Short mmCIF file of N, CA, C and O in Angstrom, two decimals:
data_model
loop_
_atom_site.label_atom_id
_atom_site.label_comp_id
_atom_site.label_asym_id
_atom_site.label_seq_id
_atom_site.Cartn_x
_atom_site.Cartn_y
_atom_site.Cartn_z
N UNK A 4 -1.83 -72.10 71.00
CA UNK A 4 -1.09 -71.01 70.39
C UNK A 4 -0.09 -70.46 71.39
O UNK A 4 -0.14 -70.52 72.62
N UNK A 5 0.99 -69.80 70.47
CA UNK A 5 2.05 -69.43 71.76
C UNK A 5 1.96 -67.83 72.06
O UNK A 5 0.80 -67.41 71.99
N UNK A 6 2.88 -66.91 72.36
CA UNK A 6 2.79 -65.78 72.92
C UNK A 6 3.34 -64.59 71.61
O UNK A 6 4.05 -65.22 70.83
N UNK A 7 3.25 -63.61 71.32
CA UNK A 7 3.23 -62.32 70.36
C UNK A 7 4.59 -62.66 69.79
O UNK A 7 4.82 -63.01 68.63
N UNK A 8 5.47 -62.51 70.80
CA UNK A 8 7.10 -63.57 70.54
C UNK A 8 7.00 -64.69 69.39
O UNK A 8 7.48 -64.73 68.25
N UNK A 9 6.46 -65.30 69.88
CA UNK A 9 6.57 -66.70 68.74
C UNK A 9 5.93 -66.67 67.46
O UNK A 9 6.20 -67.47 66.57
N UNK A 10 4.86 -65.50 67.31
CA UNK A 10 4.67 -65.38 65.68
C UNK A 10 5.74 -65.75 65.21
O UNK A 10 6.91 -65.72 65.61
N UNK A 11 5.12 -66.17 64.11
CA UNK A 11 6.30 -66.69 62.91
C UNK A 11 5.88 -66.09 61.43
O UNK A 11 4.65 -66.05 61.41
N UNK A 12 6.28 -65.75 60.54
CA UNK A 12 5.59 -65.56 59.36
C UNK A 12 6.41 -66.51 58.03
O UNK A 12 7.59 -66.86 58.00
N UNK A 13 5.50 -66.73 57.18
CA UNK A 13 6.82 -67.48 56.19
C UNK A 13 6.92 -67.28 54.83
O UNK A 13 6.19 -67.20 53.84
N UNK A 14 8.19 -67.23 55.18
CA UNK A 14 8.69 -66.92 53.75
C UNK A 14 9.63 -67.15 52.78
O UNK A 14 10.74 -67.17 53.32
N UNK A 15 9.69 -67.32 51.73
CA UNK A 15 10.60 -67.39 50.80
C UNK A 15 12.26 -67.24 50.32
O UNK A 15 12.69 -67.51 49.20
N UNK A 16 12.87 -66.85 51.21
CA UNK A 16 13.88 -66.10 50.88
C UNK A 16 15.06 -66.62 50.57
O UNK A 16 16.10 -65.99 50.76
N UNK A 17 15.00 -68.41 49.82
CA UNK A 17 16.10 -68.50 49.26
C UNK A 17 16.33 -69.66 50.28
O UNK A 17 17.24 -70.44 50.00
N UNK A 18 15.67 -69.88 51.37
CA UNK A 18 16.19 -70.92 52.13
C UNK A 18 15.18 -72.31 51.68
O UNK A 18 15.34 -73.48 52.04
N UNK A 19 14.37 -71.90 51.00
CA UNK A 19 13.77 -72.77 50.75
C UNK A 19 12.09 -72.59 51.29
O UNK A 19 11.73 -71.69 52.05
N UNK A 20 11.20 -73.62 50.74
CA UNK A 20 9.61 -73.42 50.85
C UNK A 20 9.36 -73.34 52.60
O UNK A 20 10.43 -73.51 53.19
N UNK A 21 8.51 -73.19 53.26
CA UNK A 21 8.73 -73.29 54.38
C UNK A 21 8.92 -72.99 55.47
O UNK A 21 8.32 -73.22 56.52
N UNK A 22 10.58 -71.96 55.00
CA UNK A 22 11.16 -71.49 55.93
C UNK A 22 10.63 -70.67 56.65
O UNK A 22 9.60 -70.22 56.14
N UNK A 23 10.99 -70.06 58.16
CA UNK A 23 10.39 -69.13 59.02
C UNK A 23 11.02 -68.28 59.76
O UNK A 23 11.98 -68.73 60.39
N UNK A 24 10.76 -67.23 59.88
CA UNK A 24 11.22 -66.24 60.78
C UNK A 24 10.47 -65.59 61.48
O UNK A 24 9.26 -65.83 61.45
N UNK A 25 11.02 -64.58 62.32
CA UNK A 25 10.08 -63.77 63.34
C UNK A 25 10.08 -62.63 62.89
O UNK A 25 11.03 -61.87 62.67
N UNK A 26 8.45 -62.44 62.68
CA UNK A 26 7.87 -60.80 62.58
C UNK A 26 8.36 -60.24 63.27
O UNK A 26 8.28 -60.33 64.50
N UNK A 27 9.44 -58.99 62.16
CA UNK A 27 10.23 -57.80 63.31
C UNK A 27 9.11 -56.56 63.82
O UNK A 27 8.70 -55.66 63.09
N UNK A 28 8.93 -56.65 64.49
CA UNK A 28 7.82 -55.22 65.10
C UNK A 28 8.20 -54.06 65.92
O UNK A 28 7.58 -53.22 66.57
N UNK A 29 9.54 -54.34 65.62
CA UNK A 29 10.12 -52.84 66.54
C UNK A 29 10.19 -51.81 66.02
O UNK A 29 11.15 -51.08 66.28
N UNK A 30 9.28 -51.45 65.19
CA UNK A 30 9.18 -50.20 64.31
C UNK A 30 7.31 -50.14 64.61
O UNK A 30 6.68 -49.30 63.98
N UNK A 31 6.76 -50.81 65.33
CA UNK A 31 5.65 -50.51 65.30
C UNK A 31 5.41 -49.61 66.23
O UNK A 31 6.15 -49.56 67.20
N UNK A 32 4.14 -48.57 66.09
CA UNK A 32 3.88 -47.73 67.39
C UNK A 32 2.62 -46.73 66.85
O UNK A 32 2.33 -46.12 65.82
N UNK A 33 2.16 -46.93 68.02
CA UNK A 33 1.08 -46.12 67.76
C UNK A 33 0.10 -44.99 66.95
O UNK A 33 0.39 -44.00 67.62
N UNK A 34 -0.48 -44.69 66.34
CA UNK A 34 -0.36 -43.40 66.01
C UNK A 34 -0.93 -42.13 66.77
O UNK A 34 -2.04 -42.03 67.30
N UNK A 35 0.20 -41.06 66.68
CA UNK A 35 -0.30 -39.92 67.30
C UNK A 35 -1.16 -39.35 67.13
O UNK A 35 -1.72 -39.75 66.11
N UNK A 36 -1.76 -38.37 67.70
CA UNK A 36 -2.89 -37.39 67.78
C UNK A 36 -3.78 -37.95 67.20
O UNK A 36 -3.86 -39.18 67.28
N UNK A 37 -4.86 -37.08 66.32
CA UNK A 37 -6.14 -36.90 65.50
C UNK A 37 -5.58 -37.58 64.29
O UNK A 37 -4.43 -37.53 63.85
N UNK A 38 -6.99 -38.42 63.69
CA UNK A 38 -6.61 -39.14 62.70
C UNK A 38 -7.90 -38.67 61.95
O UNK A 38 -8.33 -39.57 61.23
N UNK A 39 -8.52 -37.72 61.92
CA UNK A 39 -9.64 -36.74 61.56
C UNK A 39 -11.23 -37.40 62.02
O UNK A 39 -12.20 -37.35 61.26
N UNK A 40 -11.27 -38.01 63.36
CA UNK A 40 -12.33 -38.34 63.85
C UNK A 40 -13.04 -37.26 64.23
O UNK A 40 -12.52 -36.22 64.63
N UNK A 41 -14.17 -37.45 64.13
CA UNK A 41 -15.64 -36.46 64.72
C UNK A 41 -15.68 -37.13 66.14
O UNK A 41 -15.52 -38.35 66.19
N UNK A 42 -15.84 -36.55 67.10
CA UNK A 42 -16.49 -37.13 68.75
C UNK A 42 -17.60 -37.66 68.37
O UNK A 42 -17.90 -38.86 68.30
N UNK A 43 -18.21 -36.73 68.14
CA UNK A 43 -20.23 -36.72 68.23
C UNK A 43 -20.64 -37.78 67.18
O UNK A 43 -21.61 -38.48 67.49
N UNK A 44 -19.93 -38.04 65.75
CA UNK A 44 -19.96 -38.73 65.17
C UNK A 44 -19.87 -40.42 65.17
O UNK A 44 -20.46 -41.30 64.55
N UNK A 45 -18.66 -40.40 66.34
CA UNK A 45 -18.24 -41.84 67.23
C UNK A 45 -19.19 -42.03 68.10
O UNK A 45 -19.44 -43.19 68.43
N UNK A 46 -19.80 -41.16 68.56
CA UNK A 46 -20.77 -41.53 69.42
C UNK A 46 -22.11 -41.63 69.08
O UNK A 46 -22.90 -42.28 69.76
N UNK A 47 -22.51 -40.87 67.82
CA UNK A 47 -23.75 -41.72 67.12
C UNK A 47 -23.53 -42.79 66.80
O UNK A 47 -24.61 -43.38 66.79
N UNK A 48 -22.56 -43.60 66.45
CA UNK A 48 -22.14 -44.58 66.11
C UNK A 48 -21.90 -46.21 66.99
O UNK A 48 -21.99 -47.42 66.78
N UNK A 49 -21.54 -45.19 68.10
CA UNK A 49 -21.64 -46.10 69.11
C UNK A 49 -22.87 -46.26 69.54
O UNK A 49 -23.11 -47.44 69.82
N UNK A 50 -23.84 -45.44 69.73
CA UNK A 50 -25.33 -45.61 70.04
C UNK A 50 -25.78 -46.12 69.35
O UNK A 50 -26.63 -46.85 69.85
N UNK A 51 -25.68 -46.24 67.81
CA UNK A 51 -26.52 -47.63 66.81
C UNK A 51 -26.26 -48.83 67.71
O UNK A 51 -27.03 -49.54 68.35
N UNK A 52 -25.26 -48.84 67.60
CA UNK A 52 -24.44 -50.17 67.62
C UNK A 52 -25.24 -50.62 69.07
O UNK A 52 -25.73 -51.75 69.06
N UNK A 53 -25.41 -49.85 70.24
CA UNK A 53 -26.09 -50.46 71.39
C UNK A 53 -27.40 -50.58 71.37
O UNK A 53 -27.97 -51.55 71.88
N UNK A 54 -28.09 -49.47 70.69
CA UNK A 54 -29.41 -49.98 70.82
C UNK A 54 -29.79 -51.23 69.87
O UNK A 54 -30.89 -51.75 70.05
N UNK A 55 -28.90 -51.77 68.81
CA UNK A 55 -29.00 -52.41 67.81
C UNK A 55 -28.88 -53.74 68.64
O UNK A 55 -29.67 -54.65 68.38
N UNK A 56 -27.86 -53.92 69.72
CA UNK A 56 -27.93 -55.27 70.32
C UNK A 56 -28.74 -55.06 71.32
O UNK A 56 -29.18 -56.09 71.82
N UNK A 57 -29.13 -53.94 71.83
CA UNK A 57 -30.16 -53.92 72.96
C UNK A 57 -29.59 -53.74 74.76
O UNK A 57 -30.07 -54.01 75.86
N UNK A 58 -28.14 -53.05 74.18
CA UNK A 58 -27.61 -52.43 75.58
C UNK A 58 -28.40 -51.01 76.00
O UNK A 58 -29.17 -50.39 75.27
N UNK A 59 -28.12 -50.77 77.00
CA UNK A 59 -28.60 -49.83 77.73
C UNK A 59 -27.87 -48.11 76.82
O UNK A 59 -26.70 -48.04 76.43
N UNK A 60 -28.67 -47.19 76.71
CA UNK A 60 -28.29 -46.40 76.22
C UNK A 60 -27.24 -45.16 77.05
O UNK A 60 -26.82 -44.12 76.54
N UNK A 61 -26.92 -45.81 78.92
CA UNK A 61 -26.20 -44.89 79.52
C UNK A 61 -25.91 -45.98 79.89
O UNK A 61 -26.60 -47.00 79.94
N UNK A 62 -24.20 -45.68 80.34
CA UNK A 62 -23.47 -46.42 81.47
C UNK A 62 -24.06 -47.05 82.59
O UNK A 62 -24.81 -46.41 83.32
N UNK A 63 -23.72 -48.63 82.89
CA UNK A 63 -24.33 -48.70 83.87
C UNK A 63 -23.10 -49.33 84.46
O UNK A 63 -22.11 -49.89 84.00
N UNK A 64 -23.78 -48.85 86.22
CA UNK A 64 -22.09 -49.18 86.89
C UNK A 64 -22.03 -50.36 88.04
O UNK A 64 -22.71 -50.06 89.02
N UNK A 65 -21.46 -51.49 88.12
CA UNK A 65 -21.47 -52.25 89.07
C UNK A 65 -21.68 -51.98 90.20
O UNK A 65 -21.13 -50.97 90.63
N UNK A 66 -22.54 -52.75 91.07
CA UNK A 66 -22.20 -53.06 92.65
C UNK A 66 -21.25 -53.42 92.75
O UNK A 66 -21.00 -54.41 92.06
N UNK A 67 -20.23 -52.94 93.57
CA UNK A 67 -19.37 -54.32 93.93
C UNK A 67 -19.27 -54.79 95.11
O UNK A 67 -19.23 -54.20 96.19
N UNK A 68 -19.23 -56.40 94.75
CA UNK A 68 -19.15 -57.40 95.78
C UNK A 68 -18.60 -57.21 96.96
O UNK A 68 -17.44 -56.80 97.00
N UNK A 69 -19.31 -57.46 98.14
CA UNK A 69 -18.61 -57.16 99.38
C UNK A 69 -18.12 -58.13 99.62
O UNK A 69 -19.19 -58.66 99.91
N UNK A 70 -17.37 -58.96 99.79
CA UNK A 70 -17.03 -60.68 99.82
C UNK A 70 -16.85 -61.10 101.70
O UNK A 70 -16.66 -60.54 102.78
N UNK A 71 -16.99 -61.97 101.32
CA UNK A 71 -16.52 -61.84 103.51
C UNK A 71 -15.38 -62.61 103.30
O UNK A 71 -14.63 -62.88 102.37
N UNK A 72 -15.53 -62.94 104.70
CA UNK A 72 -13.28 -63.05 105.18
C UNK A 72 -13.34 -64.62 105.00
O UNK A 72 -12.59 -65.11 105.85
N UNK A 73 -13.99 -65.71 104.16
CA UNK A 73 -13.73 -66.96 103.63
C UNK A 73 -13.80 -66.78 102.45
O UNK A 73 -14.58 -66.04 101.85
N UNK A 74 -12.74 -67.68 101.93
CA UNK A 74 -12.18 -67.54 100.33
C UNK A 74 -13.01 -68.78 100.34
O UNK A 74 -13.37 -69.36 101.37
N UNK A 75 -13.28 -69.12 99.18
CA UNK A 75 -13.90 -70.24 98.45
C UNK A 75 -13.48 -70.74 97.35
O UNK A 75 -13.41 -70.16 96.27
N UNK A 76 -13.22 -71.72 97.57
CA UNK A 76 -12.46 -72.96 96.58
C UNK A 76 -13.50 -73.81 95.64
O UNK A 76 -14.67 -73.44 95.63
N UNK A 77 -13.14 -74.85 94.91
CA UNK A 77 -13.85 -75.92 94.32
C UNK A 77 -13.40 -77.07 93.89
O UNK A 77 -12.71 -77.25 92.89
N UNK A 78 -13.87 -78.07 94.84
CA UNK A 78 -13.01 -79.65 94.45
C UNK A 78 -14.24 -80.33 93.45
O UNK A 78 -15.43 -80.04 93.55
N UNK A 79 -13.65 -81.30 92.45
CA UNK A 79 -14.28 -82.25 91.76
C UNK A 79 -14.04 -82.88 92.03
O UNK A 79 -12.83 -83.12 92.06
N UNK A 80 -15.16 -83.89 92.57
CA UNK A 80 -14.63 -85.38 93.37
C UNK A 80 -15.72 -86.78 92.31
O UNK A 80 -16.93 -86.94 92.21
N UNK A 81 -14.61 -87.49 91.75
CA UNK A 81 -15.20 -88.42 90.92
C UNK A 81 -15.23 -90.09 92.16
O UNK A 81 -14.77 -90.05 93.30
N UNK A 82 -15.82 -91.24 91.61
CA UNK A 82 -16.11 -92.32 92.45
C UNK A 82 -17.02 -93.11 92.31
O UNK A 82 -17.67 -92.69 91.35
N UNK A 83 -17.47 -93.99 92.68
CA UNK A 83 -18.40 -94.62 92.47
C UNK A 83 -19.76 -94.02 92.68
O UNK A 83 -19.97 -93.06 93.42
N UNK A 84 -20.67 -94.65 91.97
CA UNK A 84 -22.23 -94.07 92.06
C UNK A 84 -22.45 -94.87 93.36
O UNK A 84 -23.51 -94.39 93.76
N UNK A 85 -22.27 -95.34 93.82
CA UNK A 85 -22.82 -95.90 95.46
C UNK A 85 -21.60 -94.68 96.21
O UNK A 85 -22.17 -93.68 96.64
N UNK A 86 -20.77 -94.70 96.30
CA UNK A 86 -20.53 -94.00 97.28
C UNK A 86 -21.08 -92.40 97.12
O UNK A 86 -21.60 -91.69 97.98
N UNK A 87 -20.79 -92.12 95.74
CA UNK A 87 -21.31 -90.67 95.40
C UNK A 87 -23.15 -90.41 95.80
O UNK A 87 -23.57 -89.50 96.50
N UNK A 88 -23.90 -91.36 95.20
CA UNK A 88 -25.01 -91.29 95.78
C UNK A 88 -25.23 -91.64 97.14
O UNK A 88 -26.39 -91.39 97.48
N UNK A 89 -24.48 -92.17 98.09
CA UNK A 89 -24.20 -92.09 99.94
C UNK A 89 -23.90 -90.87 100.11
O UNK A 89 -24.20 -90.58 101.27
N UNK A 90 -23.39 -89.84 99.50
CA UNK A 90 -22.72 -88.57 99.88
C UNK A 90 -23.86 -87.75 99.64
O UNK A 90 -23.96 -86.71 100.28
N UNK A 91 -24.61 -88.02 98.94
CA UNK A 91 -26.02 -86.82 98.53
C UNK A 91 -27.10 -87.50 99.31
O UNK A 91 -28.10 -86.91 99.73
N UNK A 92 -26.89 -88.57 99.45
CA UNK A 92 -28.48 -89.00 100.22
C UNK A 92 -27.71 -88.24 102.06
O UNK A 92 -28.41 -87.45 102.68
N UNK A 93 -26.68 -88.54 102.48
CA UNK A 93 -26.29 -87.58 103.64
C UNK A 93 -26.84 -86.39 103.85
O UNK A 93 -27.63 -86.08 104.74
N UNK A 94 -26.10 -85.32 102.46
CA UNK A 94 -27.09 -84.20 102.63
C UNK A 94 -28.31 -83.77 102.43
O UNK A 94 -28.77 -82.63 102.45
N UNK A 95 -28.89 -85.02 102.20
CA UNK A 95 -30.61 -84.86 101.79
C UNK A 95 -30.94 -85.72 102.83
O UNK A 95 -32.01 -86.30 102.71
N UNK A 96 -30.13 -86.00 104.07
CA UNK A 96 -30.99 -86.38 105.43
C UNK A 96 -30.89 -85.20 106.34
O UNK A 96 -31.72 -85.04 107.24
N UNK A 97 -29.69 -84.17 106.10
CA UNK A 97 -29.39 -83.73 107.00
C UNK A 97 -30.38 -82.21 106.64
O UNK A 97 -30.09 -81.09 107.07
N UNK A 98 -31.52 -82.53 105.77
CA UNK A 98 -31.90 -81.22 105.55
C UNK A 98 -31.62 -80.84 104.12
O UNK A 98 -32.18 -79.79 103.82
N UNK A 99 -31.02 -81.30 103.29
CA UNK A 99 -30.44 -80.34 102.17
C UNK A 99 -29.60 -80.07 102.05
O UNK A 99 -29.29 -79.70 100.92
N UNK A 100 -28.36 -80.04 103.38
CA UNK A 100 -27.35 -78.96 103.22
C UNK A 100 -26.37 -79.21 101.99
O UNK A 100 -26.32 -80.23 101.30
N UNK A 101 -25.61 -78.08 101.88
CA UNK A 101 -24.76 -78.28 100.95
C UNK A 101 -23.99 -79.38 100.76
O UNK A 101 -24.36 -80.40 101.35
N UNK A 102 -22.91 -79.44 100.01
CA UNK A 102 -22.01 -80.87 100.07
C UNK A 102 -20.73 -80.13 100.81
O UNK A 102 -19.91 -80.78 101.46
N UNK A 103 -20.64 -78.57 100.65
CA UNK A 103 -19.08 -78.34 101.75
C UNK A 103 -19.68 -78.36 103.08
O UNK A 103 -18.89 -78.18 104.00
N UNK A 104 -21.30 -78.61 103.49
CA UNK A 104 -21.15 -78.38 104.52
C UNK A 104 -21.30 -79.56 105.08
O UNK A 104 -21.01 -79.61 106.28
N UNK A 105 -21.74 -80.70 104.49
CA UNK A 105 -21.40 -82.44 104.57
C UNK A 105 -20.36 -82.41 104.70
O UNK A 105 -20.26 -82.52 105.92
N UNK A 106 -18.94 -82.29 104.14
CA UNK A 106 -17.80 -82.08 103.96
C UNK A 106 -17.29 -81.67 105.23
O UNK A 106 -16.56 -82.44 105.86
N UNK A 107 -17.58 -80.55 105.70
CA UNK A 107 -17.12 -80.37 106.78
C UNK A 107 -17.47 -80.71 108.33
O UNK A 107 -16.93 -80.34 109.37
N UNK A 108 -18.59 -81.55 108.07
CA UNK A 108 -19.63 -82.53 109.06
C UNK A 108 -18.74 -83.87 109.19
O UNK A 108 -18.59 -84.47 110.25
N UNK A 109 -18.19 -84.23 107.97
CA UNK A 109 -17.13 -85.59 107.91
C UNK A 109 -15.61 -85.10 108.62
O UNK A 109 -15.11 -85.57 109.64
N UNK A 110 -15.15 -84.18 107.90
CA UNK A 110 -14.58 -83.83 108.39
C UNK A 110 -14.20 -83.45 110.07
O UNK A 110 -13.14 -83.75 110.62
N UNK A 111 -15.01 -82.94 110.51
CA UNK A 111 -14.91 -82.59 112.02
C UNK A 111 -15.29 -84.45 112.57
O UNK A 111 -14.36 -84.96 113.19
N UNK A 112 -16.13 -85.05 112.42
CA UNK A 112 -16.36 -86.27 112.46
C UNK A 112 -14.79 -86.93 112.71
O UNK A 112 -14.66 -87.51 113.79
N UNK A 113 -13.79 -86.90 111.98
CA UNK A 113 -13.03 -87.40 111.48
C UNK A 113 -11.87 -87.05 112.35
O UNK A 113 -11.14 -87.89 112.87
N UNK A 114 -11.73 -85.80 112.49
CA UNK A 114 -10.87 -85.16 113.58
C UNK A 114 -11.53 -85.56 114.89
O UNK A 114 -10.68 -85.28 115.74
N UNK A 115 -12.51 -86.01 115.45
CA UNK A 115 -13.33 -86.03 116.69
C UNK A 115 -12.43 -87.18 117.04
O UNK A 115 -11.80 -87.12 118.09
N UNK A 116 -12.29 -88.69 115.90
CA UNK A 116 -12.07 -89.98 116.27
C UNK A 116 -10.38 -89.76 116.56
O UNK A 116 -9.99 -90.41 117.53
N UNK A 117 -9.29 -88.91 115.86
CA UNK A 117 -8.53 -89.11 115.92
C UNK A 117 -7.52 -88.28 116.67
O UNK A 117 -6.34 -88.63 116.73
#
């Protein structure tokens, strides 16, 4: 699908079956003020609605993540099942370790020779 722009709607108008133009929306806008809502009313309402799926009946507020000073990426690396299974039996000699940290075991390896 494309962007709010490229709606199209279609219609009739003599050009034939088919035809298309762009929804004019520059007359659209918001509506102001009170539209005769109750608060307390929206908010019984909203409380069905959570205990009904089984959210929490008060706000609850994130931890947030302290991240440290390495960004983290993610490669997909496709290949043969012999070499791919050589790459996991590595880190299942070396202990378990991860595969970035195999990765970076080859790596330094690699820079050592050259």
């Amino acid at each position: 699908m494309g962007k709010f722009s490229d709606i199209k709607k279609t219609i009739d108008d003599g050009a034939g079956e088919g035809a298309t133009r762009k929804i004019d929306v520059s007359d659209f806008a918001p509506v102001s003020g009170s539209i005769g809502r109750d608060p307390s009313r929206d908010d019984e309402i909203a409380d069905r609605i959570a205990r009904k799926h089984g959210l929490p009946g008060e706000p609850v507020s994130r931890v947030k993540l302290v991240r440290g000073s390495v960004v983290m990426d993610k490669v997909f690396v496709q290949g043969p099942i012999t070499t791919i299974n050589r790459f996991k039996e590595l880190c299942n000699d070396r202990g378990g370790i991860t595969y970035a940290e195999a990765l970076k075991l080859l790596l330094d390896r690699y820079d050592e020779t050259n």
